[in-house]
Amino acid sequence: MPLTAHAAGFARLALANITREYPNFPAHLMTSPEEEVRPSTLHPAFHGAYDWHSSVHMHWLLLRLMRRHGGTPAFPHTAPVIDVLDRHLTTENIAVEAAYLRAHPSFERPYGWAWLVALAAECRAYGGTAGARWAQALQPALIAVDALLADWLPRATYPVRHGNHPNSAFALGLLLDAGELPAATAEAVRQRLLTWFAEDRDAPAHWEPSGQDFLSPALAEADAMRRVLEGERFARWLDRFLPALRSGAPCPLLEVPVVSDHADPQIGHLLGLTLSRAAALRSIAAALPDGGVRTRLAEAAEAHLVAGLPAVEREDFTTDHWLATFAALALDAGPDPVLDGVSC
């Protein structure tokens, strides 16, 4: 089932959320009683969808949906999407966003940074006068992120390995996929991944999932490493890192998480875990040669997709403001899965 099959519902969710200023959870440290902290003042481009990073990646989602559909005749949401993006992704708005990033160097590090770079890449890939206009407007923010990465990466002695926003592997993998970084910064990202993870082995997969993960620490790491190790080098690394995959032993990473309360904002993160695992499993499988490990990962990815996709459009703001993005990542991560009987 391709991403285009879900485009109408996903676009409706994204449009509703990036234009909704409240409720809002601004990650802003107030330093005086005189500060203006209205979300749309702090973040004139990315004030919707509850928090900054969700707003950024829901903008990305809209562009991805338009690009997959190939234009107005095939995608009836194109006109309202372009209208919103023209209002949000302006030179003036992005100047404020870039200044905020520079003034708050740990803000959204590295998750929100990566999504911002991915958004710029999607604007460029969309093309045309509109895509070029948005990509040009985003340039000051990209320059800010590049400077922040140049400062942070040499100091990042250790990775963050847990399954929430600060996870290092997920963000750095997303940065490499975007292809928008200067060559020197992209190489610094690759080298940091190798420094952190190249010698890892025997990942504690039995510790996963944690109770509020939306990323798998082990699979996010493996997915990042397939970006920097090719062919047999990656297959050998994966055998050391997750030996249960080749031995056929039980592996909790392949089992669909139990989500006891979809409406709970933290437990509901596990819905995102289901979809982010599907994306990672599909991508890792595609990087491996044919054989038992590849088949096992692909089957687990399909099971995760079957479980996760119906949760995306539930009319519940706790998941509506972010989950569709991870569904898009999963659906775009590899060959279309067989989802017989699934109504999404």
Short mmCIF file of C-alpha atoms in Angstrom, two decimals, residues 3-5 7 61-79 82 122 125-128 332:
data_model
loop_
_atom_site.label_atom_id
_atom_site.label_comp_id
_atom_site.label_asym_id
_atom_site.label_seq_id
_atom_site.Cartn_x
_atom_site.Cartn_y
_atom_site.Cartn_z
CA LEU A 3 1.78 6.51 0.80
CA THR A 4 -0.54 8.03 -1.80
CA ALA A 5 -3.33 5.74 -0.61
CA ALA A 7 -2.65 11.11 1.29
CA LEU A 61 4.74 15.59 5.52
CA LEU A 62 2.63 17.96 3.44
CA LEU A 63 5.44 18.47 0.97
CA ARG A 64 6.12 14.75 0.78
CA LEU A 65 2.44 14.07 0.06
CA MET A 66 2.31 16.70 -2.69
CA ARG A 67 5.49 15.39 -4.27
CA ARG A 68 4.32 11.79 -4.20
CA HIS A 69 1.09 12.82 -5.92
CA GLY A 70 2.85 14.85 -8.57
CA GLY A 71 0.73 17.97 -8.65
CA THR A 72 -2.66 19.56 -8.41
CA PRO A 73 -4.75 17.28 -10.66
CA ALA A 74 -3.82 14.19 -8.65
CA PHE A 75 -3.84 15.78 -5.21
CA PRO A 76 -6.80 18.02 -4.37
CA HIS A 77 -5.09 19.40 -1.25
CA THR A 78 -2.32 21.10 -3.24
CA ALA A 79 -3.90 24.56 -3.26
CA ILE A 82 0.62 25.85 -0.94
CA GLU A 122 11.71 18.17 0.59
CA ALA A 125 12.79 18.01 -4.22
CA TYR A 126 9.28 19.38 -4.76
CA GLY A 127 10.80 21.88 -7.17
CA GLY A 128 9.09 24.48 -9.30
CA ASP A 332 8.17 5.18 2.01
#
